[in-house]
mmCIF file of C-alpha atoms (C1' of nucleotides) in Angstrom:
data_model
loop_
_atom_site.group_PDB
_atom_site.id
_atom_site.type_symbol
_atom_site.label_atom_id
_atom_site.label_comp_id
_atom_site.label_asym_id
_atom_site.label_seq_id
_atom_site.Cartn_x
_atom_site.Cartn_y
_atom_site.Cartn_z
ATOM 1 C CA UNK A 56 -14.283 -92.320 -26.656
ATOM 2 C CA UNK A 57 -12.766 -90.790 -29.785
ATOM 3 C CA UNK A 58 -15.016 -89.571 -32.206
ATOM 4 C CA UNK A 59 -15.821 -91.378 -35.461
ATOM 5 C CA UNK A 60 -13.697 -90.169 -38.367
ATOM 6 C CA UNK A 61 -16.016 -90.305 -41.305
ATOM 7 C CA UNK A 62 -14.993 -88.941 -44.225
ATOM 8 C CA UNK A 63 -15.136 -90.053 -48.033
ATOM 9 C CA UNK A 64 -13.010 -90.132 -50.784
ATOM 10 C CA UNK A 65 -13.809 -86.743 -51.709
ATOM 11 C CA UNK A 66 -12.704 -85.232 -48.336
ATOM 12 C CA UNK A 67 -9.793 -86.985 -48.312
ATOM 13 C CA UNK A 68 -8.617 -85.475 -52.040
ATOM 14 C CA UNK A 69 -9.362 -81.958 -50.975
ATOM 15 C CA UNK A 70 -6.774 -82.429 -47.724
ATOM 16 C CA UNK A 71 -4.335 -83.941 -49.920
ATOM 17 C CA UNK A 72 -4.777 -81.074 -52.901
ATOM 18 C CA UNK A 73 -4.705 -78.516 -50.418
ATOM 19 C CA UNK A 74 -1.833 -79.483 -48.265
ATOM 20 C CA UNK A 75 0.372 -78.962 -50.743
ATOM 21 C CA UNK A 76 -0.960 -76.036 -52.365
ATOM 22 C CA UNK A 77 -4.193 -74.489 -50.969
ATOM 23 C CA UNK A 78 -4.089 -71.170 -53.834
ATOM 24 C CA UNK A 79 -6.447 -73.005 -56.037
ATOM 25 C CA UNK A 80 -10.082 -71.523 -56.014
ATOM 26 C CA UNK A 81 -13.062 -73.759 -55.443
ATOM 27 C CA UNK A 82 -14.294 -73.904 -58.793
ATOM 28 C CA UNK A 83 -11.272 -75.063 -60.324
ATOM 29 C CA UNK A 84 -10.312 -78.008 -57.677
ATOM 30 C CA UNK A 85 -14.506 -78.784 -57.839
ATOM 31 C CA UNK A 86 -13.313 -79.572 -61.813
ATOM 32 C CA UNK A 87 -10.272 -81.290 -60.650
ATOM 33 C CA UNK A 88 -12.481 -83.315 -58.131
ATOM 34 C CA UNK A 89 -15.567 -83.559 -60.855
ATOM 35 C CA UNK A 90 -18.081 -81.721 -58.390
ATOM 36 C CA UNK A 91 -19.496 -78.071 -58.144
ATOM 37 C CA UNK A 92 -17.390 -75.438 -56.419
ATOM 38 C CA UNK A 93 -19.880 -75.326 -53.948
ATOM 39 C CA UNK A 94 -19.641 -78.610 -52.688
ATOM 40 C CA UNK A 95 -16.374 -77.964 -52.034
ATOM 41 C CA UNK A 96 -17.277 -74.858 -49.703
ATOM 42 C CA UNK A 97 -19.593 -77.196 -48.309
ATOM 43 C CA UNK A 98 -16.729 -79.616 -47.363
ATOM 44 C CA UNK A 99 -14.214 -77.410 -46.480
ATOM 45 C CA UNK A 100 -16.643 -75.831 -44.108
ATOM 46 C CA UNK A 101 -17.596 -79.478 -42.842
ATOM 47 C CA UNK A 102 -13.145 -80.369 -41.973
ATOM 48 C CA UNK A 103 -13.422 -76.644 -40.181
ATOM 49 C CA UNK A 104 -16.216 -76.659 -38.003
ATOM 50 C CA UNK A 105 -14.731 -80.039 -36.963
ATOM 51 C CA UNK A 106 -11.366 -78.659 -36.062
ATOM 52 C CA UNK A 107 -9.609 -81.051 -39.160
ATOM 53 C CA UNK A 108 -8.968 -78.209 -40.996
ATOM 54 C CA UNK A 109 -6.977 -75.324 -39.367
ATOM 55 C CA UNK A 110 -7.193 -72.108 -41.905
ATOM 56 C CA UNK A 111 -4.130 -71.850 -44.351
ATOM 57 C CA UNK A 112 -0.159 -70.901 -43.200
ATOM 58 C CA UNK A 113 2.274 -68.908 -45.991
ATOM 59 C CA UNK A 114 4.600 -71.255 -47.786
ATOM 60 C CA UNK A 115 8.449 -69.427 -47.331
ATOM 61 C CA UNK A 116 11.468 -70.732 -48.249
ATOM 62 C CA UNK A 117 13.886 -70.084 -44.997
ATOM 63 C CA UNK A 118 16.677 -71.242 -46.430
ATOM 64 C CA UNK A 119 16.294 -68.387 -49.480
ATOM 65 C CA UNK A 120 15.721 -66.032 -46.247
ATOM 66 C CA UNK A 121 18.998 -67.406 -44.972
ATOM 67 C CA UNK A 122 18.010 -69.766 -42.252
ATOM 68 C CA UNK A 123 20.634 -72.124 -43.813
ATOM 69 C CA UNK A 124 21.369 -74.321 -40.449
ATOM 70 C CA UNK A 125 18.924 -77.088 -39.446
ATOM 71 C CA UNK A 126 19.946 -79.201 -36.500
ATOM 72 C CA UNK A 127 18.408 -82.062 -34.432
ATOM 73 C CA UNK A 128 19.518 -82.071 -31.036
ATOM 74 C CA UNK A 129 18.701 -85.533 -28.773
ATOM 75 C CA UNK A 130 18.586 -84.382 -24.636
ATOM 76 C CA UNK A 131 18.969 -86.708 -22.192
ATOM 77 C CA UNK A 132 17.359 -85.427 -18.967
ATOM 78 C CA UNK A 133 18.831 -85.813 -15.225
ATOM 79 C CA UNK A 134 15.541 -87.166 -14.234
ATOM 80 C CA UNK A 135 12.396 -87.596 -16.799
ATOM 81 C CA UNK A 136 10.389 -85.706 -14.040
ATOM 82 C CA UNK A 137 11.966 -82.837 -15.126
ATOM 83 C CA UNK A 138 10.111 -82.642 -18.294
ATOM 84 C CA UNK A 139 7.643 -79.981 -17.823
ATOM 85 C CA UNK A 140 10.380 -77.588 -16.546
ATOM 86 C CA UNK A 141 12.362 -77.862 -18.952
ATOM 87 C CA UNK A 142 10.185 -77.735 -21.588
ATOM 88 C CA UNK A 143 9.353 -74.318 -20.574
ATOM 89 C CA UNK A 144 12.838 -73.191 -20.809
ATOM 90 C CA UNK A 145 13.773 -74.641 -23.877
ATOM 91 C CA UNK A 146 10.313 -72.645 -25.208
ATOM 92 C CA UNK A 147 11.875 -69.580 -24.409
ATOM 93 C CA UNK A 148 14.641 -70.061 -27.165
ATOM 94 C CA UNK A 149 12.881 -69.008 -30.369
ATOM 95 C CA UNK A 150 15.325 -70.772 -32.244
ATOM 96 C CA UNK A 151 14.075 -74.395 -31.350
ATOM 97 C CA UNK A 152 10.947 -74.891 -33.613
ATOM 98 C CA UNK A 153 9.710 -78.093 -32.440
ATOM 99 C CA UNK A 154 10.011 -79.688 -29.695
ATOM 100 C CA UNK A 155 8.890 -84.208 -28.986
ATOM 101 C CA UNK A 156 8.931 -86.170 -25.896
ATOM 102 C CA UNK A 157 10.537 -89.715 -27.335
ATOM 103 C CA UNK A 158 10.914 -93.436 -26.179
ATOM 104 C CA UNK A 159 14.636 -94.839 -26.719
ATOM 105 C CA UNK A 160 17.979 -93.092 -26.089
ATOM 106 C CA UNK A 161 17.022 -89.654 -25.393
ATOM 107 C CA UNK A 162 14.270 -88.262 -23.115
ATOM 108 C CA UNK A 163 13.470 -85.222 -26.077
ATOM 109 C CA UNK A 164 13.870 -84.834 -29.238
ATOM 110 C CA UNK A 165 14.629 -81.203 -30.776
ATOM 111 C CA UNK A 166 15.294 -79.208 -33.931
ATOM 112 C CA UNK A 167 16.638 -76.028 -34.601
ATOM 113 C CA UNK A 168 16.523 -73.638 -36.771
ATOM 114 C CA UNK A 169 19.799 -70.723 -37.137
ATOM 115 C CA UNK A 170 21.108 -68.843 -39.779
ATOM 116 C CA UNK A 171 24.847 -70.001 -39.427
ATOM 117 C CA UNK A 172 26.786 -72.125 -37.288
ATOM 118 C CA UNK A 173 27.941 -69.138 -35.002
ATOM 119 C CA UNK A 174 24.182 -68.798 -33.964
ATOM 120 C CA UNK A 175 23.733 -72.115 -33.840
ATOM 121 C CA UNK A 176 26.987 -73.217 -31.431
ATOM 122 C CA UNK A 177 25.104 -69.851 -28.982
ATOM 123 C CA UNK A 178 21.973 -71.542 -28.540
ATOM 124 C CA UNK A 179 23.696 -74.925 -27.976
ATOM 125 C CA UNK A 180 26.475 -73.651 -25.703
ATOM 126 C CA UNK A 181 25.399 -70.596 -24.192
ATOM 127 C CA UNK A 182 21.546 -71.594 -23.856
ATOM 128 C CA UNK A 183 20.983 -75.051 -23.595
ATOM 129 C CA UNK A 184 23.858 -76.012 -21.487
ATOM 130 C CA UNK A 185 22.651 -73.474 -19.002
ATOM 131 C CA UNK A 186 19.043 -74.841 -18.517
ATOM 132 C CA UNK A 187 18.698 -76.950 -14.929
ATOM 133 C CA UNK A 188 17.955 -80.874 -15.777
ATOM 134 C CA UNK A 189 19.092 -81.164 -18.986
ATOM 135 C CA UNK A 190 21.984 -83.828 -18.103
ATOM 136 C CA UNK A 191 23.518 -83.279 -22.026
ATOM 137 C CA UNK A 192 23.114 -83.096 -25.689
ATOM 138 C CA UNK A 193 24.048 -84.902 -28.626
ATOM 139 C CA UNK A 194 23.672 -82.895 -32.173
ATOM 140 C CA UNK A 195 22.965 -83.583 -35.446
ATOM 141 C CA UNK A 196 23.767 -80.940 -37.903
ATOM 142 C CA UNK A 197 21.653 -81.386 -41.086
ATOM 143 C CA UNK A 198 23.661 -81.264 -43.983
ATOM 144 C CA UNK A 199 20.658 -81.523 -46.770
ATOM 145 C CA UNK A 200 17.161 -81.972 -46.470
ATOM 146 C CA UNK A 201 16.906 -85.251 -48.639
ATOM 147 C CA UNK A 202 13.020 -84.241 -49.284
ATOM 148 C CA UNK A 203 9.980 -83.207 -47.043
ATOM 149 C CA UNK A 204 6.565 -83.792 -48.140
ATOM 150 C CA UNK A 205 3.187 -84.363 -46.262
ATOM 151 C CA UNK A 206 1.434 -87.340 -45.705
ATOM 152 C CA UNK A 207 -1.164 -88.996 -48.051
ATOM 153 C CA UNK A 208 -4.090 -89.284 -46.193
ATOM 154 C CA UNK A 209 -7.318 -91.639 -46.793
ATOM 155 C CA UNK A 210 -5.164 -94.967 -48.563
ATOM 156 C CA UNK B 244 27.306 -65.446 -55.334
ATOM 157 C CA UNK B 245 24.261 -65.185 -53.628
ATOM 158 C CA UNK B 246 21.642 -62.486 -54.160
ATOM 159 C CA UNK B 247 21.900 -60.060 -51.670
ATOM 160 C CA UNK B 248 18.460 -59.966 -49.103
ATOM 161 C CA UNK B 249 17.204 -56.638 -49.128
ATOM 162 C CA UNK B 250 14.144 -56.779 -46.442
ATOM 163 C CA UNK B 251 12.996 -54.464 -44.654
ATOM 164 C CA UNK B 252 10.877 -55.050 -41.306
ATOM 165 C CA UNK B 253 7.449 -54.634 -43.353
ATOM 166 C CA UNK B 254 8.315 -57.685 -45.074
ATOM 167 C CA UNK B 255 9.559 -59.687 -41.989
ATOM 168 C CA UNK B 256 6.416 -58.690 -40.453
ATOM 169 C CA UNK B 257 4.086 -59.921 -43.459
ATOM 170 C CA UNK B 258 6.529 -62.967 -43.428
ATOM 171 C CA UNK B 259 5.670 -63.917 -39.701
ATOM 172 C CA UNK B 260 2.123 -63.123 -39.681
ATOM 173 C CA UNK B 261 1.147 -64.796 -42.342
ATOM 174 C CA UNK B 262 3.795 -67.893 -41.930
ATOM 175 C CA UNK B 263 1.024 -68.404 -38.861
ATOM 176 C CA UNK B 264 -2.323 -67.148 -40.620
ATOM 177 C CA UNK B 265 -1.856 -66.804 -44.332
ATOM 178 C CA UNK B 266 -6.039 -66.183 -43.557
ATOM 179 C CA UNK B 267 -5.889 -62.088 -43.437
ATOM 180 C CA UNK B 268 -6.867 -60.123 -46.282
ATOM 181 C CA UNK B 269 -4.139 -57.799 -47.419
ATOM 182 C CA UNK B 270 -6.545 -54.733 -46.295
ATOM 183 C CA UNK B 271 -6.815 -56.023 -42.510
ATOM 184 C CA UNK B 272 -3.161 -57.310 -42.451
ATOM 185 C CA UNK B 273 -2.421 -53.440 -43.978
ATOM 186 C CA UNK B 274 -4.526 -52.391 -41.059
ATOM 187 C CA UNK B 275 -2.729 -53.694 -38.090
ATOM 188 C CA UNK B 276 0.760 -53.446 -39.696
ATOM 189 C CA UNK B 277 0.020 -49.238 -40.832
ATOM 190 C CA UNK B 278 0.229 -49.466 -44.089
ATOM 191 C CA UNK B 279 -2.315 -49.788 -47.263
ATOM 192 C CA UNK B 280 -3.905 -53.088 -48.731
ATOM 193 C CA UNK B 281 -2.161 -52.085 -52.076
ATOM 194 C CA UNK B 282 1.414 -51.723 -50.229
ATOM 195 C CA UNK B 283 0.803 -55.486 -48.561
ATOM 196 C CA UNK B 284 -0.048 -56.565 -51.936
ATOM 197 C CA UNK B 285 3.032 -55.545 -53.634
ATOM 198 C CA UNK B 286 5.373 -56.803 -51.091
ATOM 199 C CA UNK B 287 3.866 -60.347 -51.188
ATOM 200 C CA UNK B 288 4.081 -60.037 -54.770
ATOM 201 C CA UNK B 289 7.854 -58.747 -54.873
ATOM 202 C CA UNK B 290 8.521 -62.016 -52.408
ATOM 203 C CA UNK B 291 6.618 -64.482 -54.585
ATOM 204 C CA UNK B 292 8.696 -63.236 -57.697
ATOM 205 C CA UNK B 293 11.519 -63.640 -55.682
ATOM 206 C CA UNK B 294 10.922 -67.466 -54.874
ATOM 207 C CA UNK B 295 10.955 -66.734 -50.813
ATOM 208 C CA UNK B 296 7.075 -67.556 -50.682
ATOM 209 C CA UNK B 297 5.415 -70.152 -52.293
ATOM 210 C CA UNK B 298 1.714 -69.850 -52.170
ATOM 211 C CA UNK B 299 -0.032 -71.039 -49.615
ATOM 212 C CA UNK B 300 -0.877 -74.820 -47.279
ATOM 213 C CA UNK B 301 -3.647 -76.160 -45.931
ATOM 214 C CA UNK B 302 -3.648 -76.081 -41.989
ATOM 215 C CA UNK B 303 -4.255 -80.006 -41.584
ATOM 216 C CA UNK B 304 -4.506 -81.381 -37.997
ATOM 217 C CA UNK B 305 -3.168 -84.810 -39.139
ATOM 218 C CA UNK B 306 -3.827 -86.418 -35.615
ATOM 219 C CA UNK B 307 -7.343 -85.440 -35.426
ATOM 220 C CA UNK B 308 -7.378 -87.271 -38.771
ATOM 221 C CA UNK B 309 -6.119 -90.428 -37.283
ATOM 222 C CA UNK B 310 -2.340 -89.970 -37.665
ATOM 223 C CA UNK B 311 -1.263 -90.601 -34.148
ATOM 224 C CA UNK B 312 2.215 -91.937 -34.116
ATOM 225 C CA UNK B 313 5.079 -89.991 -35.034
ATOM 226 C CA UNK B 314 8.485 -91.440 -35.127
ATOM 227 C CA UNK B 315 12.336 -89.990 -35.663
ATOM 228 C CA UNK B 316 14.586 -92.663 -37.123
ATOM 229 C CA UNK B 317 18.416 -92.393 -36.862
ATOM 230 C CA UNK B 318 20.377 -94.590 -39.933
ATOM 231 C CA UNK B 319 23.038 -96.048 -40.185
ATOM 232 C CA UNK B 320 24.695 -96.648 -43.460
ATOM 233 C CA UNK B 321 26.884 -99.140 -44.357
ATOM 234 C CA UNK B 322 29.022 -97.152 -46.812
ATOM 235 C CA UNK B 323 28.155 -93.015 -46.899
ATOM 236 C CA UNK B 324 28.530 -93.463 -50.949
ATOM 237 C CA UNK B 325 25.232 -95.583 -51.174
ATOM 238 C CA UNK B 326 23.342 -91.960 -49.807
ATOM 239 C CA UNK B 327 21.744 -91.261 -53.283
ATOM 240 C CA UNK B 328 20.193 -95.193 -53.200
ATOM 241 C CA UNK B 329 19.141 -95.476 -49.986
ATOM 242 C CA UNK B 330 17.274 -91.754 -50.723
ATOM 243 C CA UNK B 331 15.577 -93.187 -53.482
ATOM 244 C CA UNK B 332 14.503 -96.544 -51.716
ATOM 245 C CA UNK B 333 13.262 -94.285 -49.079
ATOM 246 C CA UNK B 334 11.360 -92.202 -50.742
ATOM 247 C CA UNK B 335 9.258 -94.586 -52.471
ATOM 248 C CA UNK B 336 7.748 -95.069 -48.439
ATOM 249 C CA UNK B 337 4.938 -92.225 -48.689
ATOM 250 C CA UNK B 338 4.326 -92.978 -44.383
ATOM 251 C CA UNK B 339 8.417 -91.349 -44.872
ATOM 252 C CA UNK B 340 7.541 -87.677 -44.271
ATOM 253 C CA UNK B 341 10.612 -86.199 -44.007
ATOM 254 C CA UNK B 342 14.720 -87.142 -44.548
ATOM 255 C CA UNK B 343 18.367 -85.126 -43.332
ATOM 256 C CA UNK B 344 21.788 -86.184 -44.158
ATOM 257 C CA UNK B 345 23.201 -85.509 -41.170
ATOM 258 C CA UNK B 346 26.518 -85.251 -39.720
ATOM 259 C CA UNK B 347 27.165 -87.173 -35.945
ATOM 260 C CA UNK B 348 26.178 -90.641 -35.407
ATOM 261 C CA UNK B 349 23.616 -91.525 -37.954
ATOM 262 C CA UNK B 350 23.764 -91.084 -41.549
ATOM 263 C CA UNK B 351 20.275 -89.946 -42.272
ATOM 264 C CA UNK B 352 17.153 -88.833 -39.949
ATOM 265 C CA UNK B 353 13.783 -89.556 -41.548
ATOM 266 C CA UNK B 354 10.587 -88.638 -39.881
ATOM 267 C CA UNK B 355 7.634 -91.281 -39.924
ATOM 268 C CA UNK B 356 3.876 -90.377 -39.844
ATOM 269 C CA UNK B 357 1.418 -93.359 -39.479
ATOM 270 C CA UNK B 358 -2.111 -94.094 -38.202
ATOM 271 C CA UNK B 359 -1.119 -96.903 -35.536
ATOM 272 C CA UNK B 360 1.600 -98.503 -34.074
ATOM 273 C CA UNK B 361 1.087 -101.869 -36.247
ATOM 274 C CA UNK B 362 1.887 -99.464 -39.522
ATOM 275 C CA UNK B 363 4.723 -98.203 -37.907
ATOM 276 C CA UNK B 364 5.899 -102.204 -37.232
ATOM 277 C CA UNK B 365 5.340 -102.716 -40.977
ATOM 278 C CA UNK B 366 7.376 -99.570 -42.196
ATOM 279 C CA UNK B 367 10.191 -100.360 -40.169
ATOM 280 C CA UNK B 368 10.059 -104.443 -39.907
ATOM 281 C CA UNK B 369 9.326 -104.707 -43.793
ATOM 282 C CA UNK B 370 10.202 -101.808 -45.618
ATOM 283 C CA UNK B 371 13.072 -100.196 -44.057
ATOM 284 C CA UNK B 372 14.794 -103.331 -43.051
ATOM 285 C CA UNK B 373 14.827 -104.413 -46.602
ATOM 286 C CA UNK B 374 16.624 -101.655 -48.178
ATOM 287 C CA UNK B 375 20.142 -102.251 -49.701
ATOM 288 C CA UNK B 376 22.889 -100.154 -48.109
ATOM 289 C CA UNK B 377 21.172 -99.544 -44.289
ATOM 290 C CA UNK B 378 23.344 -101.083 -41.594
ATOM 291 C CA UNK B 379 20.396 -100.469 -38.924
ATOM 292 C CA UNK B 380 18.438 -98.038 -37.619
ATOM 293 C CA UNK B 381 17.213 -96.694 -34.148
ATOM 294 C CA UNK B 382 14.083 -95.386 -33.747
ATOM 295 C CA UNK B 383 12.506 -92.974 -31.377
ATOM 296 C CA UNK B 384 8.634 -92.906 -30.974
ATOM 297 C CA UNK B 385 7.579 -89.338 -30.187
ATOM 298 C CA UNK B 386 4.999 -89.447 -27.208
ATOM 299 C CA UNK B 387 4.166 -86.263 -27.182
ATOM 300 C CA UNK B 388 4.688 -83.021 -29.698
ATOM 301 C CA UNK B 389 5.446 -80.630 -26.805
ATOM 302 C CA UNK B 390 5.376 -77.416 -28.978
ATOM 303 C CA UNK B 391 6.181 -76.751 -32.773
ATOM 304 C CA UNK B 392 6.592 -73.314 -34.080
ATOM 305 C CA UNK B 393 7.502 -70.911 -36.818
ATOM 306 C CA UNK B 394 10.953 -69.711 -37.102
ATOM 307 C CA UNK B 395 10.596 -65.820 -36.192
ATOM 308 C CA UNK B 396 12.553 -63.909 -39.608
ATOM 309 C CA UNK B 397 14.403 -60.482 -39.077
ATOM 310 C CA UNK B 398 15.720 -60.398 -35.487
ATOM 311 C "C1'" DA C 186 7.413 -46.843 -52.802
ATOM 312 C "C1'" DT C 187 2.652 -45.923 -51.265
ATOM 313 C "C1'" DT C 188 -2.163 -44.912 -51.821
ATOM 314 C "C1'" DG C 189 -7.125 -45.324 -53.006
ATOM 315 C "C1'" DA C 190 -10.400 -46.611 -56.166
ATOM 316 C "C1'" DA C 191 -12.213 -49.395 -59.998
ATOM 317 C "C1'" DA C 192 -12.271 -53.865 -62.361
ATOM 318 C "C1'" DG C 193 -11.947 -58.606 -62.016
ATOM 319 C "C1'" DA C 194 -12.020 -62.983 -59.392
ATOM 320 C "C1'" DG C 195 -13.217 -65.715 -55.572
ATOM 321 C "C1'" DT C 196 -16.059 -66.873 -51.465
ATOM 322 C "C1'" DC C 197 -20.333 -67.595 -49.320
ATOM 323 C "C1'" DT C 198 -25.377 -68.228 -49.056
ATOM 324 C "C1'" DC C 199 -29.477 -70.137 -50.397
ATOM 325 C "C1'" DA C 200 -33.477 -71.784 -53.002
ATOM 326 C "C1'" DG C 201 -34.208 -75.657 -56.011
ATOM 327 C "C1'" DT C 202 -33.352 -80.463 -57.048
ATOM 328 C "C1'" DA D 224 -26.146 -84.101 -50.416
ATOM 329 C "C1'" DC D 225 -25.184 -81.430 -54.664
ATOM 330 C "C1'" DT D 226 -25.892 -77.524 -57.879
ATOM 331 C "C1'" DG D 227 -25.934 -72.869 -59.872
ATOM 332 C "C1'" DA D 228 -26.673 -68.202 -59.429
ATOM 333 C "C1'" DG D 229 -26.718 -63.816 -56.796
ATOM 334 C "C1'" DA D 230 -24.629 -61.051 -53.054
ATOM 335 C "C1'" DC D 231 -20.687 -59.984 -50.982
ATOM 336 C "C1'" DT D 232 -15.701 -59.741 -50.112
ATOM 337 C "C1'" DC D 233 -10.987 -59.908 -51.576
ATOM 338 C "C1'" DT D 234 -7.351 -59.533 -55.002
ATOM 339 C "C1'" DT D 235 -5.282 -57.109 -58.587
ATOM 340 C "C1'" DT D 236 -4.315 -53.240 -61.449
ATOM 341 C "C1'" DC D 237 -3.345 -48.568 -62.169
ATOM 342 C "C1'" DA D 238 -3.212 -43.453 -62.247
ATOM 343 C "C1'" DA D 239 -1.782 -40.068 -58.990
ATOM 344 C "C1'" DT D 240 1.486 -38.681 -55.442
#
DNA sequence: ATTGAAAGAGTCTCAGT
DNA sequence: ACTGAGACTCTTTCAAT
């Protein structure tokens, strides 16, 4: 059985404050949120002990660091039991930063991350073609990330 | 012309450490990288004035929080001039976490975040279906997130 | 540029409500 | 549960190198 999510409102505006920015000390979102900053502590200690909250990650822009080239790639495997394997392989390429399992057209779902097209047309010819099982790709080159936010949690 | 990046492999390494754990303080990240507290300081300082990071986020483990179902969605558009529209319309769908214009057979690829498969229904069924200028969509339910990853900077 | 130390700010704990 | 205050830790500044 999955555990009971129980959280209140006040939870919920902390996650949603602090996935977007999380630099904002606990006195001064406990104003925001009308409670002390210790309550906050309290909370935030509450969403880590129960493995919600998962410390804090650096904000970079990549694209200022010249990671310019986002791509999706859909794989169609030879045979879905293949998965695991090539799963592995495609982990090896540091280049792929996420990796899904899908329903519809294509068995996986991938994106990639390069600096320019030359390291991009590599990984897709000279790496991915080469793993065993993956039967072949279709790529999506994105020209502009429209927006990207997180989700609003608790409504 | 664009600025020239001037980085040396102390900053790459403060970039990838704390792009995982932004939870180090700059005296134990100066530790294992052989430097001072004070030196860590002023890099992160020289990047943040340089607009490459941008504070910090809140580590959220959205499925633990009940945010099962992720889903990629491939559009079609009917005309490629009805983009800035069809950006706005989707926008306004906060379960809409992330959008590309990309090149290949779709238009657009938007990423979906919601709690159950009967909000995804909705959000596809009577939100994106009713939007002006999308000739149809195809969507691709991710059944499992098999890994998702930083970007490694500087090699 | 880097260091180390002092000043300032934030986190964490806890007794009281 | 929430609060406020004290103890502790981290960030930030700065003079010296």
């Amino acid at each position: 059985m999955t555990s009971k999510l129980n959280f209140d409102k006040l939870d919920y505006q902390i996650i949603n404050e602090m996935m977007e920015t999380a630099e904002i000390s606990y006195a001064d979102l406990g104003k925001k949120l009308f409670v002390s900053g210790g309550t906050i502590h309290v909370r935030i200690k509450k969403l880590q002990t129960m493995g919600i909250v998962k410390g804090t990650k650096l904000n970079v822009d990549l694209k200022a660091m010249g990671y310019d080239v986002i791509a999706f790639i859909g794989i169609y495997l030879e045979k879905s039991s293949l998965y695991d394997a090539v799963v592995k392989e495609l982990r090896k390429i540091p280049e792929i930063v996420r990796l899904n399992y899908t329903t519809g057209n294509y068995s996986m779902f991938a994106e990639i991350m390069c600096r320019d097209i030359s390291q991009l047309r590599y990984v897709l010819h000279d790496e991915l073609q080469k793993i065993k099982g993956i039967e072949r790709t279709e790529t999506f080159i994105s020209l502009e990330e429209s927006f990207r936010r997180n989700v609003v949690v608790g409504d």
